[in-house]
CSV table of C-alpha atoms and ligand atoms in Angstrom, one decimal:
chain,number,residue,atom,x,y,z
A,7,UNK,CA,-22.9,-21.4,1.7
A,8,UNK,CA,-24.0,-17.7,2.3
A,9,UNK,CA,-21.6,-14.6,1.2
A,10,UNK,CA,-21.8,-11.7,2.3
A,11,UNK,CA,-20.8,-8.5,0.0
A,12,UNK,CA,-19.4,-5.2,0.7
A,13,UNK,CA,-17.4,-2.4,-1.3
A,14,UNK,CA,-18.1,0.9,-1.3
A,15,UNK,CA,-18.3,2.5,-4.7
A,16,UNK,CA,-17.9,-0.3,-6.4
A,17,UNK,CA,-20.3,-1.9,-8.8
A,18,UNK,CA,-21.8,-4.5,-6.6
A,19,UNK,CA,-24.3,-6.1,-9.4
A,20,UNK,CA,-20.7,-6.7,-11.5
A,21,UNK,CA,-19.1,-8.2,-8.4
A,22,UNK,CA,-21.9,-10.2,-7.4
A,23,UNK,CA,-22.3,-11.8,-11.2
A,24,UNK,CA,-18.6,-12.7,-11.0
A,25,UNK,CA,-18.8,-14.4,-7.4
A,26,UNK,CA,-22.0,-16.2,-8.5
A,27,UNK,CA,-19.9,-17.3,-12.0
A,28,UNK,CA,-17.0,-18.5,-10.0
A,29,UNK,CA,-19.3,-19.6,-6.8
A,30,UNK,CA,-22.2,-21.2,-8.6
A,31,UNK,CA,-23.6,-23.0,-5.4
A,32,UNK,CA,-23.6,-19.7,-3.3
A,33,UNK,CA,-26.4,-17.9,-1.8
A,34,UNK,CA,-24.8,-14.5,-2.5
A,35,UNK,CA,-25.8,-11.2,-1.3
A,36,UNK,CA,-24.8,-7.1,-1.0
A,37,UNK,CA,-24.8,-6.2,2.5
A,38,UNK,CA,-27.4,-3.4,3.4
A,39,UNK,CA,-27.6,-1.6,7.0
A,40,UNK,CA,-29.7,-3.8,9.0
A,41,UNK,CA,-29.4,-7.2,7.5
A,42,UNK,CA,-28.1,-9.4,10.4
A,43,UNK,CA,-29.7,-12.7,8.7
A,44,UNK,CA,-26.2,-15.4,8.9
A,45,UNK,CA,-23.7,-15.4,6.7
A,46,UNK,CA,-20.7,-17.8,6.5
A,47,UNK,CA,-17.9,-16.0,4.8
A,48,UNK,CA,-17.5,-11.8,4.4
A,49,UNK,CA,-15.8,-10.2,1.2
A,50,UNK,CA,-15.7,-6.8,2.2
A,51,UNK,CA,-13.4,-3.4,2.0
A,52,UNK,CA,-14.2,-1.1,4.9
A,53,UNK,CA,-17.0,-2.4,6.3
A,54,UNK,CA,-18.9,-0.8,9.0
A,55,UNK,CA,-18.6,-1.8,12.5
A,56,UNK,CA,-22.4,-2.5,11.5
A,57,UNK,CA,-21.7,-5.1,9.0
A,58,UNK,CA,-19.5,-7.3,11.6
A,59,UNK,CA,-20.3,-7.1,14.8
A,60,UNK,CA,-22.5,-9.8,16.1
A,61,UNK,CA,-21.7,-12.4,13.6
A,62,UNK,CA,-20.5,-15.6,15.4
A,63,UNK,CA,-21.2,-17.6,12.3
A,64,UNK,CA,-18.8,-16.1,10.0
A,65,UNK,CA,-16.3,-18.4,9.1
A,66,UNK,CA,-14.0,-15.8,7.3
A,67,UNK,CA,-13.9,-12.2,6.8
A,68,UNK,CA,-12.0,-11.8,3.0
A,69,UNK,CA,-10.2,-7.9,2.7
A,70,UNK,CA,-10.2,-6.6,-0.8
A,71,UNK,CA,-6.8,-5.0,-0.3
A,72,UNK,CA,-3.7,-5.5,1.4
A,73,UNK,CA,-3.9,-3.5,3.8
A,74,UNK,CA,-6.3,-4.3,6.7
A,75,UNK,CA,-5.3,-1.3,9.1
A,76,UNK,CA,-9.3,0.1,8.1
A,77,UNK,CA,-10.5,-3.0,9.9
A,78,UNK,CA,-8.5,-3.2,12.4
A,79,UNK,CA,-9.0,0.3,13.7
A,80,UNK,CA,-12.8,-1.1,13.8
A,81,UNK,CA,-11.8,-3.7,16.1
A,82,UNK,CA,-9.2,-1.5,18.1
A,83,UNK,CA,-11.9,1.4,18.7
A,84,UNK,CA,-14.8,-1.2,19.5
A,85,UNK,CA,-13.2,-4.2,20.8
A,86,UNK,CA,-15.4,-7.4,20.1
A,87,UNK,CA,-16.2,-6.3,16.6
A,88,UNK,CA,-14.4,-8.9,14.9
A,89,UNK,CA,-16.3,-12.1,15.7
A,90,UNK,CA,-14.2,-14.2,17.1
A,91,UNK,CA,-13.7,-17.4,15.4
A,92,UNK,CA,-12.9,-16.0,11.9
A,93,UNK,CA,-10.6,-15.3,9.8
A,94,UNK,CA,-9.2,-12.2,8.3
A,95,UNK,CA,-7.8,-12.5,4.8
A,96,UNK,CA,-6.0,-10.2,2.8
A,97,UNK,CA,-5.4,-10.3,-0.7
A,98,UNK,CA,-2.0,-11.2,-1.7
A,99,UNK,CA,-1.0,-9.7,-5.2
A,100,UNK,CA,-4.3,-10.1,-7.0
A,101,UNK,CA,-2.7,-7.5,-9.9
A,102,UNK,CA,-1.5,-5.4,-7.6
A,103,UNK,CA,2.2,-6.0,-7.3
A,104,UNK,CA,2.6,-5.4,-11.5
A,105,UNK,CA,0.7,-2.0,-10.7
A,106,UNK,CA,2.7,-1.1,-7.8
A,107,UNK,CA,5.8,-1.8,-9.7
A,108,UNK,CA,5.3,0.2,-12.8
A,109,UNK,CA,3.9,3.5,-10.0
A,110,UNK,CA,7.2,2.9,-8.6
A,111,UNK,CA,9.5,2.5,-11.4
A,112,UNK,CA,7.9,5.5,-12.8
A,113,UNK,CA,8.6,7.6,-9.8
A,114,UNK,CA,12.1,6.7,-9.7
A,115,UNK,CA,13.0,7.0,-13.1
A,116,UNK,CA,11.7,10.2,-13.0
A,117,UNK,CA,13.7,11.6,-10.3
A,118,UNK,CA,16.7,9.4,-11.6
A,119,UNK,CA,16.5,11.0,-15.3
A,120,UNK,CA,15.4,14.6,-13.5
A,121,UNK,CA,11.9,14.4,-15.9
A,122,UNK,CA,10.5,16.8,-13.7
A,123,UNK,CA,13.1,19.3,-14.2
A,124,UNK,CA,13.3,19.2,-17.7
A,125,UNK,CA,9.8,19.2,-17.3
A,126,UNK,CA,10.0,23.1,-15.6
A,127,UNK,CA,12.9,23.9,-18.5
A,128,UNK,CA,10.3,23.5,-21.2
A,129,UNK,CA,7.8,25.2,-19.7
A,130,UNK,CA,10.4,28.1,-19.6
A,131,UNK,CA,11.5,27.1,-23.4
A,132,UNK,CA,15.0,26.6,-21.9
A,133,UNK,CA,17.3,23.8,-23.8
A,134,UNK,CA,19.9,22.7,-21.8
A,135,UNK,CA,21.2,19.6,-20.6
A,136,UNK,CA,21.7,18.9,-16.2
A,137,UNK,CA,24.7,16.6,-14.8
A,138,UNK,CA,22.9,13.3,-14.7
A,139,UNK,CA,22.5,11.6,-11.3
A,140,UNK,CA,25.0,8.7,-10.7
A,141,UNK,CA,23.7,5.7,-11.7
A,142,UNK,CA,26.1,3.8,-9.1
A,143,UNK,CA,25.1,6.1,-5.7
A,144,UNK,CA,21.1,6.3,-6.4
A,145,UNK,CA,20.2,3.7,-3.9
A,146,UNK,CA,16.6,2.9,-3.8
A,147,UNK,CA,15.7,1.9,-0.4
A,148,UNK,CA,12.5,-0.4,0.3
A,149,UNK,CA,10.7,-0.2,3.5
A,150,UNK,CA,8.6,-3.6,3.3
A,151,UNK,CA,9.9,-6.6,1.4
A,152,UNK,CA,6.1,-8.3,1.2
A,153,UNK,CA,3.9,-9.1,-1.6
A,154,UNK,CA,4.2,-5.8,-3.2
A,155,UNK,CA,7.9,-4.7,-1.5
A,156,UNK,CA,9.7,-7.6,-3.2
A,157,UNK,CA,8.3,-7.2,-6.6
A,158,UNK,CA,8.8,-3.7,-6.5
A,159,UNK,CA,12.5,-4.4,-5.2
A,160,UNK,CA,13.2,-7.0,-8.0
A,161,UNK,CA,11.8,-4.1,-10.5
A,162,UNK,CA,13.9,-1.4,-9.9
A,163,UNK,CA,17.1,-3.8,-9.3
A,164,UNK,CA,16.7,-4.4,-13.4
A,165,UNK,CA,17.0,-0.6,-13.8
A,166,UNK,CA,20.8,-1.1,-12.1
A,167,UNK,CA,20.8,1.0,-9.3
A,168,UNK,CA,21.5,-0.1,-6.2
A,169,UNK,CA,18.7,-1.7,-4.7
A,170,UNK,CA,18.0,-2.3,-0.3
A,171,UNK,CA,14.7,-3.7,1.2
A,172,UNK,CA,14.3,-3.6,5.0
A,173,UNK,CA,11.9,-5.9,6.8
A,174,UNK,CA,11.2,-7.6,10.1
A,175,UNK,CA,12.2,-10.8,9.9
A,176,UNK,CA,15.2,-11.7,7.4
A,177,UNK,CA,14.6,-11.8,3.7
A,178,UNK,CA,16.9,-12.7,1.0
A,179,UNK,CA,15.9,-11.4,-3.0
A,180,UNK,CA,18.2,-11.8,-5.6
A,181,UNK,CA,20.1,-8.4,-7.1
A,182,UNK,CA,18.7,-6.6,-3.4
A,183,UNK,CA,20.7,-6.2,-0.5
A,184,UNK,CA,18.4,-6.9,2.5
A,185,UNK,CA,17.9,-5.3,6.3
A,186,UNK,CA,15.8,-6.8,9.0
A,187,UNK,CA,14.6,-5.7,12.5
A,188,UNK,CA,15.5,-2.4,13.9
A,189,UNK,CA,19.0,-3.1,14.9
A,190,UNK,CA,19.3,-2.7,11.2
A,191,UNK,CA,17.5,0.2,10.3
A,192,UNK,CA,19.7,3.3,10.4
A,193,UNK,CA,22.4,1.2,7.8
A,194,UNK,CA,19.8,0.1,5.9
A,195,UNK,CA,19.0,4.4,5.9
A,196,UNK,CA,22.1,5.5,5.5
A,197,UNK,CA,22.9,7.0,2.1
A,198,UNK,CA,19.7,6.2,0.6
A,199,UNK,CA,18.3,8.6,-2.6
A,200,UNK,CA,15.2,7.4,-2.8
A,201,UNK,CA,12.6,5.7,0.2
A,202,UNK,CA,9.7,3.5,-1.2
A,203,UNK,CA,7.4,2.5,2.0
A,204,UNK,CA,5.3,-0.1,1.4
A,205,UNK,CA,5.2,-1.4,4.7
A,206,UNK,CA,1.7,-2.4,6.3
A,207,UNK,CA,0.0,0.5,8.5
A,208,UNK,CA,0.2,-1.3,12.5
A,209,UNK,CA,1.3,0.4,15.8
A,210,UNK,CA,5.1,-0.3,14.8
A,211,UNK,CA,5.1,1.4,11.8
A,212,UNK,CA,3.0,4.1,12.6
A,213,UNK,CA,4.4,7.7,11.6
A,214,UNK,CA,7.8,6.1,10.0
A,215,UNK,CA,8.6,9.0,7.7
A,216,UNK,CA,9.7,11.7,9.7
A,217,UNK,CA,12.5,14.0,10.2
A,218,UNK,CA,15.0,11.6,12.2
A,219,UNK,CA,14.4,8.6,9.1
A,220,UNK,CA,15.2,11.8,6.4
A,221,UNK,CA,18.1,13.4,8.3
A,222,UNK,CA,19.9,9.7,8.0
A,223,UNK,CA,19.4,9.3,4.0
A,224,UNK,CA,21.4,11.3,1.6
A,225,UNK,CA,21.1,14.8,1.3
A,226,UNK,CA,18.8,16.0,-1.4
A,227,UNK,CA,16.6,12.3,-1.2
A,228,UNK,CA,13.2,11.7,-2.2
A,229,UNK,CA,10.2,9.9,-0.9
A,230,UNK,CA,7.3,7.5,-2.3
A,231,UNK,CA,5.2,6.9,0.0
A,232,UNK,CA,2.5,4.1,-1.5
A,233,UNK,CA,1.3,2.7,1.3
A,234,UNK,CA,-0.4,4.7,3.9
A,235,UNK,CA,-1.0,8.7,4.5
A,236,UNK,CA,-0.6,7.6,8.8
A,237,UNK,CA,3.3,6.2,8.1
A,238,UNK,CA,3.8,10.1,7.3
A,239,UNK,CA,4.4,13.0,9.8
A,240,UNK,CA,3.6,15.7,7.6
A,241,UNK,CA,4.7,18.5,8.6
A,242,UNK,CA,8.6,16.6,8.5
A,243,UNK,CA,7.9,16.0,5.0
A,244,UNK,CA,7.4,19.8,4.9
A,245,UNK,CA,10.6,20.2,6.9
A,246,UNK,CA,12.2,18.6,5.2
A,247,UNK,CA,11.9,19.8,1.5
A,248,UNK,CA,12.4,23.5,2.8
A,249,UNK,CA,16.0,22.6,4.3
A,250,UNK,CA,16.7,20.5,1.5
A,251,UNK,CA,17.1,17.1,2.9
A,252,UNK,CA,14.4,15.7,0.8
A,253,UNK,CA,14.6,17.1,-2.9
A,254,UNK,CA,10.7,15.9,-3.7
A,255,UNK,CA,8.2,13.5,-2.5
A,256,UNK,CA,5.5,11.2,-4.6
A,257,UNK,CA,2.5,10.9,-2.4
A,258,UNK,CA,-0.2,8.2,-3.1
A,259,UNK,CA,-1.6,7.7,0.5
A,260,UNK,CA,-2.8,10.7,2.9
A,261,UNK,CA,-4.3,10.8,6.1
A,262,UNK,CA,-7.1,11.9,5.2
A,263,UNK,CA,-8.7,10.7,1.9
A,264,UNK,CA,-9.9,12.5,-0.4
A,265,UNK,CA,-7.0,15.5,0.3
A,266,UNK,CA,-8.5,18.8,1.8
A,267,UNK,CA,-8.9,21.3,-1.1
A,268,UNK,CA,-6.9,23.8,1.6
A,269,UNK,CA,-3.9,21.0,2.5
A,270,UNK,CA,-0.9,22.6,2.3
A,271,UNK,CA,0.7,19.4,-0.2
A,272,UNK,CA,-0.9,21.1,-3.0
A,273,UNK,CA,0.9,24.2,-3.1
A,274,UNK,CA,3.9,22.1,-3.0
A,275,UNK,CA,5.0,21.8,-6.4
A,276,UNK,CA,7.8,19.6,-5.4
A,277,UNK,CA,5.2,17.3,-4.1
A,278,UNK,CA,3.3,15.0,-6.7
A,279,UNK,CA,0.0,13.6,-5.6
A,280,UNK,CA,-2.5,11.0,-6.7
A,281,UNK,CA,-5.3,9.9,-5.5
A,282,UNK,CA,-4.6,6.2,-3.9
A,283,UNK,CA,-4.1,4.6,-7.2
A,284,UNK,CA,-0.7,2.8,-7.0
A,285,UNK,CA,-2.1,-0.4,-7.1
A,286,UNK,CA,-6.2,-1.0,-7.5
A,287,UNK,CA,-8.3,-4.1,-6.3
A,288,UNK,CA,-9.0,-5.7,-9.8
A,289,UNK,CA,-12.2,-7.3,-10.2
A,290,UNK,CA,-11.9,-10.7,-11.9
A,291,UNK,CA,-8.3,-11.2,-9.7
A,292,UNK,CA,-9.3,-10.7,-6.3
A,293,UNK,CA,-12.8,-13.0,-7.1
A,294,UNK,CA,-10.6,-15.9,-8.8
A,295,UNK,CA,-8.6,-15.6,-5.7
A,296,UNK,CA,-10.9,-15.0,-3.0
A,297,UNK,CA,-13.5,-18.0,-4.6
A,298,UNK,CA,-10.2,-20.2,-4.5
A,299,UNK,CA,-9.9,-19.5,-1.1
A,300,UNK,CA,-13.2,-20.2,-0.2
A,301,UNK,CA,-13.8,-23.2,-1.7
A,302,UNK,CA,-10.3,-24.8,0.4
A,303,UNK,CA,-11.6,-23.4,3.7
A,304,UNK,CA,-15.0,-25.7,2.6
A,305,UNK,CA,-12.6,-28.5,2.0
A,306,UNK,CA,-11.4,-27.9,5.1
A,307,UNK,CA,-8.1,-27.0,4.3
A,308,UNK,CA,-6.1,-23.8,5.4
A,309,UNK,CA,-5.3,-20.7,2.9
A,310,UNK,CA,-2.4,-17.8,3.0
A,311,UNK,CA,-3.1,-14.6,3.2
A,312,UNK,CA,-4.6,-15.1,6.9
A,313,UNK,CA,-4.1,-11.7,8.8
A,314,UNK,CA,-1.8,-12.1,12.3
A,315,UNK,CA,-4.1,-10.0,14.5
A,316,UNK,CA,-1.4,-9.4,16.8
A,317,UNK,CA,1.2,-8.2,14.7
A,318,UNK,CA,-1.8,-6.4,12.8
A,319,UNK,CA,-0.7,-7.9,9.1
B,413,NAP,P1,2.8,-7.8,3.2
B,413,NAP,O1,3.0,-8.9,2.2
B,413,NAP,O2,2.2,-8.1,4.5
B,413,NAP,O3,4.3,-7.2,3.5
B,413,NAP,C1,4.6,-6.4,4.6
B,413,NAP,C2,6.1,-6.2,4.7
B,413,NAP,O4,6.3,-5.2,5.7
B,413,NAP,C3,6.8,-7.5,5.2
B,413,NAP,O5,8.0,-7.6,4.6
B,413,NAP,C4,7.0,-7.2,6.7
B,413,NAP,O6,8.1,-7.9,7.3
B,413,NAP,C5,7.2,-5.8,6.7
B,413,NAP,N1,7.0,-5.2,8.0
B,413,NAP,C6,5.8,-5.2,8.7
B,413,NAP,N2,6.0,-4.5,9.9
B,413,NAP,C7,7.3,-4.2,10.0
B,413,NAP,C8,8.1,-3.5,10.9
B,413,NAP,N3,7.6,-3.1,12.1
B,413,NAP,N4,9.4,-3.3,10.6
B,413,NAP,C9,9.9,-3.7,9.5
B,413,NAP,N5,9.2,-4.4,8.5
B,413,NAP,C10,7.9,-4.6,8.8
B,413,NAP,O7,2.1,-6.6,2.6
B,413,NAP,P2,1.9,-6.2,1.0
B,413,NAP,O8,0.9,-7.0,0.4
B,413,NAP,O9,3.3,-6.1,0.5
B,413,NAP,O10,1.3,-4.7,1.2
B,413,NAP,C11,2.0,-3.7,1.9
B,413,NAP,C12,1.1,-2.5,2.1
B,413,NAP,O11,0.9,-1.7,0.9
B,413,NAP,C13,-0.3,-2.8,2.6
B,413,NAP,O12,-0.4,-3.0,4.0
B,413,NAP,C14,-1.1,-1.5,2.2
B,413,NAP,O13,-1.1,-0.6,3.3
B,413,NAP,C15,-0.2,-0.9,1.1
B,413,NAP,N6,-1.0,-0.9,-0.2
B,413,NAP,C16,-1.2,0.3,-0.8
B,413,NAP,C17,-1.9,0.3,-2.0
B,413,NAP,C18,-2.2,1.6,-2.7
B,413,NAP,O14,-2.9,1.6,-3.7
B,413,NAP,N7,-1.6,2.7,-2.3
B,413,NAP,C19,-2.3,-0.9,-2.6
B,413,NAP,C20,-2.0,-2.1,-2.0
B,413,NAP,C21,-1.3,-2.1,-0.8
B,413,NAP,P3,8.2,-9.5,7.3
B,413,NAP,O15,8.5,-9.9,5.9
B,413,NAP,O16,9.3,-9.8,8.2
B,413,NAP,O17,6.8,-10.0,7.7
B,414,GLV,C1,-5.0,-0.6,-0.9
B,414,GLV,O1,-4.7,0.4,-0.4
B,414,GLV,C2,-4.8,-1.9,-0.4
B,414,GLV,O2,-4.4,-2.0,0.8
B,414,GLV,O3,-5.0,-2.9,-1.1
């Protein structure tokens, strides 16, 4: 069985040692431009069209993420690149949800317990106490009630505020109260303080977070956007913390990655920004995982996790 490798900035010689430990009969190697010699399976995280295209004998292509929108563009701007008889495979969890839930959790606590305004107070040397926000009204609102959206959701619910998820098909998570399809969006909007998105990046969902989603939450709401910079109109977000509507925003996904030294979020102070981080691919997870997976698909049996190309998660 040959595996091919690919992760940008990663330590490939660390990966490969780990795949070889959980893989022992593979033939295992990095991908380098040029090498079109077969391969049977693909472990990759934004590959280049390069890497793909051409290679009928894949069997499957495994994503190091959750999120396969990077691959799919691939395929949407060069139609063919995904050879057809394989599979696309995300990872499901693989560390990430705990991750993702404490990024979260953090964010809204903060906002709940106004941190970052006692944070400005101290840097003025000012002691005084603010009106705490009401427990009982700070609704968190989760766009996505996946892998990462439910754990997240069940998370927060522990805190004791109230807790809504919003997804395509129905979904039912103890201590959440649940939305589904878009003739359910606007109640599951109204009134919420805080927006979580972790919903996948596809043509449905592209561009989400803008001005007609904020006007329909409560005044003064914030945002945590965690899943990807494209779900965001910008300039809303901009909008929208000038008028009012939105009080502050956490940022972990940008258009553009790295952010532009000269983009305007930085001079935002009610902004806070970090560098795609929310939840990282861990090493041994994601091989224990994927080398599971591979070893069923040899046995001939089928796996989770496979990507719906038409739906585009
Ligand atoms: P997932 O398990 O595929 O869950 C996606 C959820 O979104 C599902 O509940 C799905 O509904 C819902 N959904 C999809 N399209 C929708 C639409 N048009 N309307 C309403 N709901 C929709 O994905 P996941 O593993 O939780 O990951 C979610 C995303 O997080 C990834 O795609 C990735 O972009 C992002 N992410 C970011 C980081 C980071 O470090 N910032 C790390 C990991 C992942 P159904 O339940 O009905 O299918
Ligand atoms: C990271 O952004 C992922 O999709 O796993």
């Amino acid at each position: 069985m040959k595996i091919l490798f690919y992760m940008p900035h990663a330590d490939a010689a660390a990966w490969l040692h780990d795949f070889a430990r959980a893989l022992p009969d593979a033939d295992l190697r990095e991908w380098q431009p040029g090498d079109t010699a077969p391969a049977d399976f693909a472990v990759v995280w934004r590959p280049p069209r390069d890497m793909l295209a051409g290679r009928d004998g894949l069997r499957a292509i495994f994503n190091l993420g959750a999120g396969v929108d990077a691959i799919l563009a691939l395929e949407h701007e060069h139609p063919g690149t995904l050879p057809r008889h394989a599979q696309l495979i995300r990872l499901e969890d693989g560390g990430m949800a705990p991750q993702m839930a404490e990024y979260v959790a953090h964010a809204v606590l903060r906002y709940l317990r106004r941190f970052d305004e006692y944070q400005t107070l101290q840097n003025e040397r000012e002691w005084h106490a603010l009106e705490p926000h009401p427990r009982e009204s700070f609704t968190v609102g989760i766009l996505g009630l996946g892998v990462l959206g439910a754990h997240v959701a069940q998370t927060v619910a522990a805190f004791g505020m109230p807790v809504r998820g919003y997804s395509r098909s129905a979904r039912q998570i103890d201590g959440v109260r649940t939305f589904a399809g878009e003739a359910q969006f606007d109640a599951f909007l109204d009134g919420v303080k805080v927006l979580v998105n972790l919903l996948p990046h596809t043509p449905g969902t592209r561009g989400v977070l803008n001005a007609e989603v904020f006007a329909k939450l409560a005044r003064g709401a914030y945002l945590i956007n965690v899943a990807r910079g494209g779900h965001l109109i910008e300039q809303d977000l901009l909008d929208a913390l000038a008028s009012g509507q939105l009080a502050a925003a956490t940022l972990d996904v940008f258009r553009e990655e790295p952010l532009s030294a000269d983009h305007p979020f930085w001079n935002e102070p009610r902004i806070t920004i970090t560098p795609h981080i929310s939840a990282l691919t861990l090493r041994s997870e994601s091989v224990e995982q994927v080398a599971r997976k591979i070893n069923a698909l040899v046995r001939g049996e089928s796996v989770s996790g496979v990507v719906n190309l038409e739906r585009g998660y």
